[in-house]
mmCIF file of N, CA and C in Angstrom:
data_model
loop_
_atom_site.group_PDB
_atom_site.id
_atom_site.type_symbol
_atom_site.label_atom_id
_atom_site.label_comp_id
_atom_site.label_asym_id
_atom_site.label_seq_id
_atom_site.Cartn_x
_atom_site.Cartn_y
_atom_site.Cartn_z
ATOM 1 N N UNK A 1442 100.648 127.307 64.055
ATOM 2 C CA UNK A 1442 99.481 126.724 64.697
ATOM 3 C C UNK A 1442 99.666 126.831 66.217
ATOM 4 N N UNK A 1443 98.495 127.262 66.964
ATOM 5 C CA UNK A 1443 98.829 127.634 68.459
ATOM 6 C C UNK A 1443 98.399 125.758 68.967
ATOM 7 N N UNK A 1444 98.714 126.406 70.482
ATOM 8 C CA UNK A 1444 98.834 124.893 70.867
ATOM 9 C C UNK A 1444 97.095 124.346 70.929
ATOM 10 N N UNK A 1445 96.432 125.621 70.983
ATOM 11 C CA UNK A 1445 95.123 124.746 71.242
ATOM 12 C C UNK A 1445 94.244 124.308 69.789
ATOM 13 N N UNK A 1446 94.706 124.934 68.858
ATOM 14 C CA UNK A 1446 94.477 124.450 67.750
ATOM 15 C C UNK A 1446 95.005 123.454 67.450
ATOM 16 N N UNK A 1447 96.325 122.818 67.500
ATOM 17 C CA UNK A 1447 96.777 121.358 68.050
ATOM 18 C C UNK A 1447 95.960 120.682 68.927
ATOM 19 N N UNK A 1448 95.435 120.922 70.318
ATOM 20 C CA UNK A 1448 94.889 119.966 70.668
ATOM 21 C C UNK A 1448 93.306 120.066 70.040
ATOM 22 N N UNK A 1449 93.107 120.696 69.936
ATOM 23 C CA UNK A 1449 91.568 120.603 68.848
ATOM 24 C C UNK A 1449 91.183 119.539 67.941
ATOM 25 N N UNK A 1450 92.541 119.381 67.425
ATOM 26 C CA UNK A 1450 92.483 118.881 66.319
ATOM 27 C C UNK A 1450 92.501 117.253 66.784
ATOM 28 N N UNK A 1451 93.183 116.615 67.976
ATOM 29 C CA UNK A 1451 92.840 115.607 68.712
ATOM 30 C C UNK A 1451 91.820 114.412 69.040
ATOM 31 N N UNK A 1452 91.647 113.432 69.193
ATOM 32 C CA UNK A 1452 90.204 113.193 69.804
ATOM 33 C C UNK A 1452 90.270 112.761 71.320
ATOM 34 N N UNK A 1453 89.109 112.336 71.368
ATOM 35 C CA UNK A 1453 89.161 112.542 73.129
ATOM 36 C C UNK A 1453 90.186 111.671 73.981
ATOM 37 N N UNK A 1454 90.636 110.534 73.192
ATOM 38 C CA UNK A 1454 91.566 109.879 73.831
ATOM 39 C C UNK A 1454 92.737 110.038 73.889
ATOM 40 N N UNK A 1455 93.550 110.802 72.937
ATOM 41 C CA UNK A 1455 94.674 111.161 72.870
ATOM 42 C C UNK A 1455 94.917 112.640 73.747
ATOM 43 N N UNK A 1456 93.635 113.126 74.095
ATOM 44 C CA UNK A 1456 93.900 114.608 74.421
ATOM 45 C C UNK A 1456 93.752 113.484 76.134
ATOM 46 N N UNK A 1457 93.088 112.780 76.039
ATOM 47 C CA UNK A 1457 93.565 112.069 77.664
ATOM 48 C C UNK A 1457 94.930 111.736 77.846
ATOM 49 N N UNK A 1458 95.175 110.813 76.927
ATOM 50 C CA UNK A 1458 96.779 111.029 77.169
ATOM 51 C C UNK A 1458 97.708 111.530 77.286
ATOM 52 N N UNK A 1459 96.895 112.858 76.198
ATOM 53 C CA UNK A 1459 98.474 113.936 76.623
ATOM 54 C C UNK A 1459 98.204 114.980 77.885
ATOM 55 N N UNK A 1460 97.216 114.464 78.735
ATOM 56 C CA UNK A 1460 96.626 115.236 79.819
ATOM 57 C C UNK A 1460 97.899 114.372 81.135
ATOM 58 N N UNK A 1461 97.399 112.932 80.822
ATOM 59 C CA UNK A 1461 98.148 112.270 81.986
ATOM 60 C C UNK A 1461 99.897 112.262 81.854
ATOM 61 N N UNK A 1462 100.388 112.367 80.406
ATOM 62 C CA UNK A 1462 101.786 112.645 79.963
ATOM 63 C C UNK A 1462 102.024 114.438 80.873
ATOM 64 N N UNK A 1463 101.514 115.473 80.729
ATOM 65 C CA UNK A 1463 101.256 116.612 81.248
ATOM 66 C C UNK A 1463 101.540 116.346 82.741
ATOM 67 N N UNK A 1464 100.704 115.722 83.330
ATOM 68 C CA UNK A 1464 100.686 115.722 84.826
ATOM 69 C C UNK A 1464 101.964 114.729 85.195
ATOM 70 N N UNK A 1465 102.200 114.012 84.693
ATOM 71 C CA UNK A 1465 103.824 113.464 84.716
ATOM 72 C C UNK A 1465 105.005 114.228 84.797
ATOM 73 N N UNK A 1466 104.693 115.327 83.511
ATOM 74 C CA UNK A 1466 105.892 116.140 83.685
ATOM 75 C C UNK A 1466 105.897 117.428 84.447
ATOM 76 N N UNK A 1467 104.532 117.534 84.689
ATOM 77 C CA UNK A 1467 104.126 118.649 85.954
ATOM 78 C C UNK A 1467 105.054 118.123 87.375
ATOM 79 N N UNK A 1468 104.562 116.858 87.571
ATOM 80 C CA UNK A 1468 104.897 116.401 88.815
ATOM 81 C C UNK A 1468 106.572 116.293 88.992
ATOM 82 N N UNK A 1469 106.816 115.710 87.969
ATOM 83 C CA UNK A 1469 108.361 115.730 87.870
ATOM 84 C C UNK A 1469 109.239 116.981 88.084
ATOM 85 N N UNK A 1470 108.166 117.954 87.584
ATOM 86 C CA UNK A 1470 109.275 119.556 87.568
ATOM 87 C C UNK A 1470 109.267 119.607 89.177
ATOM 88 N N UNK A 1471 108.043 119.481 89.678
ATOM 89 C CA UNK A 1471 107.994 119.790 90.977
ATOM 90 C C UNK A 1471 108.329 119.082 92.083
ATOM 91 N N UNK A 1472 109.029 117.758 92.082
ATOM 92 C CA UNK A 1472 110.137 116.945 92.381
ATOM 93 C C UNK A 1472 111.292 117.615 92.666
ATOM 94 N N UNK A 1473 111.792 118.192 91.319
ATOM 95 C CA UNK A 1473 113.152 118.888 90.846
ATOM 96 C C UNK A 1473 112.831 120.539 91.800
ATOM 97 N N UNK A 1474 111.831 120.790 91.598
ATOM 98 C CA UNK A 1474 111.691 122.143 92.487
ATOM 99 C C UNK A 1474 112.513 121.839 94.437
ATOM 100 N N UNK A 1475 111.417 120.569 94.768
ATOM 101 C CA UNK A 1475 112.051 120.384 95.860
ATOM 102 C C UNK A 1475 113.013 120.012 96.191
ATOM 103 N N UNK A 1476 113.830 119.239 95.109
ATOM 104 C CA UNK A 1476 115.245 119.239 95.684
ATOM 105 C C UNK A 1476 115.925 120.051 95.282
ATOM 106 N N UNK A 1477 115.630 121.219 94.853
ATOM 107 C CA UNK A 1477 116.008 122.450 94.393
ATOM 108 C C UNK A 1477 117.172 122.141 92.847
ATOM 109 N N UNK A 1478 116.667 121.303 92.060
ATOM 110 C CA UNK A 1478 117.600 121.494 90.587
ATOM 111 C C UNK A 1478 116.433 121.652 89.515
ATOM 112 N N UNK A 1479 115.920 122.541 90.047
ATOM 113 C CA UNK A 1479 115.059 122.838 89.013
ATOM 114 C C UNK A 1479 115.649 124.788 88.800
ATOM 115 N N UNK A 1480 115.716 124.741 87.564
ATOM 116 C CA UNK A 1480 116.771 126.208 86.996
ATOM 117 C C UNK A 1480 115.741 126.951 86.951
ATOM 118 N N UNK A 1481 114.698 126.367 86.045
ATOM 119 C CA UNK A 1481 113.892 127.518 85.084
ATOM 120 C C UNK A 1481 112.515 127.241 85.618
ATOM 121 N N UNK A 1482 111.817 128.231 86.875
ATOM 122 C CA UNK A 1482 111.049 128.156 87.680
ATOM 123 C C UNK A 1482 109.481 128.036 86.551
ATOM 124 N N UNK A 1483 109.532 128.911 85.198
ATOM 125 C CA UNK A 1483 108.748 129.106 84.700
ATOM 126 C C UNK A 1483 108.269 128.070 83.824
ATOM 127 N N UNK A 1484 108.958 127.117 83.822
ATOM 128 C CA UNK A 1484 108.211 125.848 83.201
ATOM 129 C C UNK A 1484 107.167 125.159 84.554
ATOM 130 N N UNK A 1485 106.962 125.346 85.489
ATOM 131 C CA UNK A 1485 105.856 124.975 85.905
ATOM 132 C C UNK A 1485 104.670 125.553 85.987
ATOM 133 N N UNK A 1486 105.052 126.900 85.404
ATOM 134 C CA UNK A 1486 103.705 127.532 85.156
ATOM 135 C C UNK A 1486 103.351 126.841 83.928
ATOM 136 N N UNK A 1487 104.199 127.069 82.753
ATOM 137 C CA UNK A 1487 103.973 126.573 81.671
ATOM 138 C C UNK A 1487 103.198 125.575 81.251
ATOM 139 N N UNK A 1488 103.727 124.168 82.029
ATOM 140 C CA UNK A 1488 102.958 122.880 82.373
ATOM 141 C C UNK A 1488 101.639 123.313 82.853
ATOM 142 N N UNK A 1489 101.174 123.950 84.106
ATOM 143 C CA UNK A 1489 100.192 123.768 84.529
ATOM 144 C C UNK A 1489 99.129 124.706 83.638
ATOM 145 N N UNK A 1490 99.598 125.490 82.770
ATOM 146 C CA UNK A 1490 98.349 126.007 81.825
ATOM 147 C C UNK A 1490 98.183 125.289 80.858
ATOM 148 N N UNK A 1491 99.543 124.386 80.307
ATOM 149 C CA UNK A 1491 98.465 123.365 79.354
ATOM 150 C C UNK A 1491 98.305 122.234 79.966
ATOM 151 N N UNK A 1492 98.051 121.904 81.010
ATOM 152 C CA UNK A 1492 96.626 121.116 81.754
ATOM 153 C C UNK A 1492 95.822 121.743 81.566
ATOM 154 N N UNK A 1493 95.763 123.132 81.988
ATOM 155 C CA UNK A 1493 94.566 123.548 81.789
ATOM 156 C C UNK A 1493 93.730 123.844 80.576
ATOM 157 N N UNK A 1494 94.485 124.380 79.568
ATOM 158 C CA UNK A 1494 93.977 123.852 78.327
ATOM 159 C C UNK A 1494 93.163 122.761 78.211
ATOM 160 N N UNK A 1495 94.389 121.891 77.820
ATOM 161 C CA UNK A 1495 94.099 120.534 77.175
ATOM 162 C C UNK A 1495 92.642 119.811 78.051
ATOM 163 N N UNK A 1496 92.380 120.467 79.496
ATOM 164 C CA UNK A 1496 91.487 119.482 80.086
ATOM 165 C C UNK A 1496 90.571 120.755 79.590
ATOM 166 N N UNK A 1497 90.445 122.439 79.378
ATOM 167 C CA UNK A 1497 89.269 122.770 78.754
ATOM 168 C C UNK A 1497 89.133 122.235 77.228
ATOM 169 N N UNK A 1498 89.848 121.988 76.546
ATOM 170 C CA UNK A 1498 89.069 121.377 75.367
ATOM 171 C C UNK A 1498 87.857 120.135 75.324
ATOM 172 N N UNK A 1499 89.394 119.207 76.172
ATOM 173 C CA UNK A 1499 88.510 117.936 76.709
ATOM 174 C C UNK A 1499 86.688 117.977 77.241
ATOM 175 N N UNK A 1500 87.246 119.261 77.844
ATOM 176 C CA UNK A 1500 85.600 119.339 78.390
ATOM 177 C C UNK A 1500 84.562 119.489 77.429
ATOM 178 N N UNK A 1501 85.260 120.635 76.215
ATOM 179 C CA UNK A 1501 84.324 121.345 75.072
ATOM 180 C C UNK A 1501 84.127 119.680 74.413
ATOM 181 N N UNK A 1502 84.936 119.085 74.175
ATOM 182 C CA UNK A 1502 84.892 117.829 73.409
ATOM 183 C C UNK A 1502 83.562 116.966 74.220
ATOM 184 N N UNK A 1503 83.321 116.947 75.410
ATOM 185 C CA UNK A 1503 82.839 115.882 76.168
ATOM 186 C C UNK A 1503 81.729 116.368 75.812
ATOM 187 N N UNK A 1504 81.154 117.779 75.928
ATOM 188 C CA UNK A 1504 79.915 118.650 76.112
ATOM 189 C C UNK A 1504 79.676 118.313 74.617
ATOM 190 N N UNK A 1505 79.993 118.800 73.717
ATOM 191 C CA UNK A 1505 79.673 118.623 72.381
ATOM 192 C C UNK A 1505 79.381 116.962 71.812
ATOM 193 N N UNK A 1506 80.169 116.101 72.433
ATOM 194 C CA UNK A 1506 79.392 114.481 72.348
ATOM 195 C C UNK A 1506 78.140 114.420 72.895
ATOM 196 N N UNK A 1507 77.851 115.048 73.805
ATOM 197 C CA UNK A 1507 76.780 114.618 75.020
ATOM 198 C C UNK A 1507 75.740 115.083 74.510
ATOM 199 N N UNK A 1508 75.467 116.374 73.691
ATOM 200 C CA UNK A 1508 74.389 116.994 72.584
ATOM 201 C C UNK A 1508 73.671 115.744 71.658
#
């Protein structure tokens, strides 16, 4: 199962939460970036595309209530 079929499967409040859990550990990598102990540069890409995900579902979710 890919990840966005995981968050699909979600409802709108939990896909909020795992939006603000996301930006926690976004922020945190990039903490570790600046004091330079961050190893593996590519987990902040990682993080920041599933924000981006998870907040396009959210959106498909919001649009499809609002119908």
């Amino acid at each position: 199962m890919s990840k966005a079929a995981a968050l699909r499967d979600k409802d709108v409040a939990a896909l909020q939460t795992e939006i603000k859990d996301l930006q926690k550990a976004h922020f945190g990598l990039r903490m570790q970036k600046a004091t330079q102990q961050l190893s593996n540069m590519a987990t902040l890409r990682v993080t920041r595309r599933d924000i981006a995900r998870a907040k396009t579902i959210l959106a498909q979710k919001q649009q499809e209530a609002a119908k």
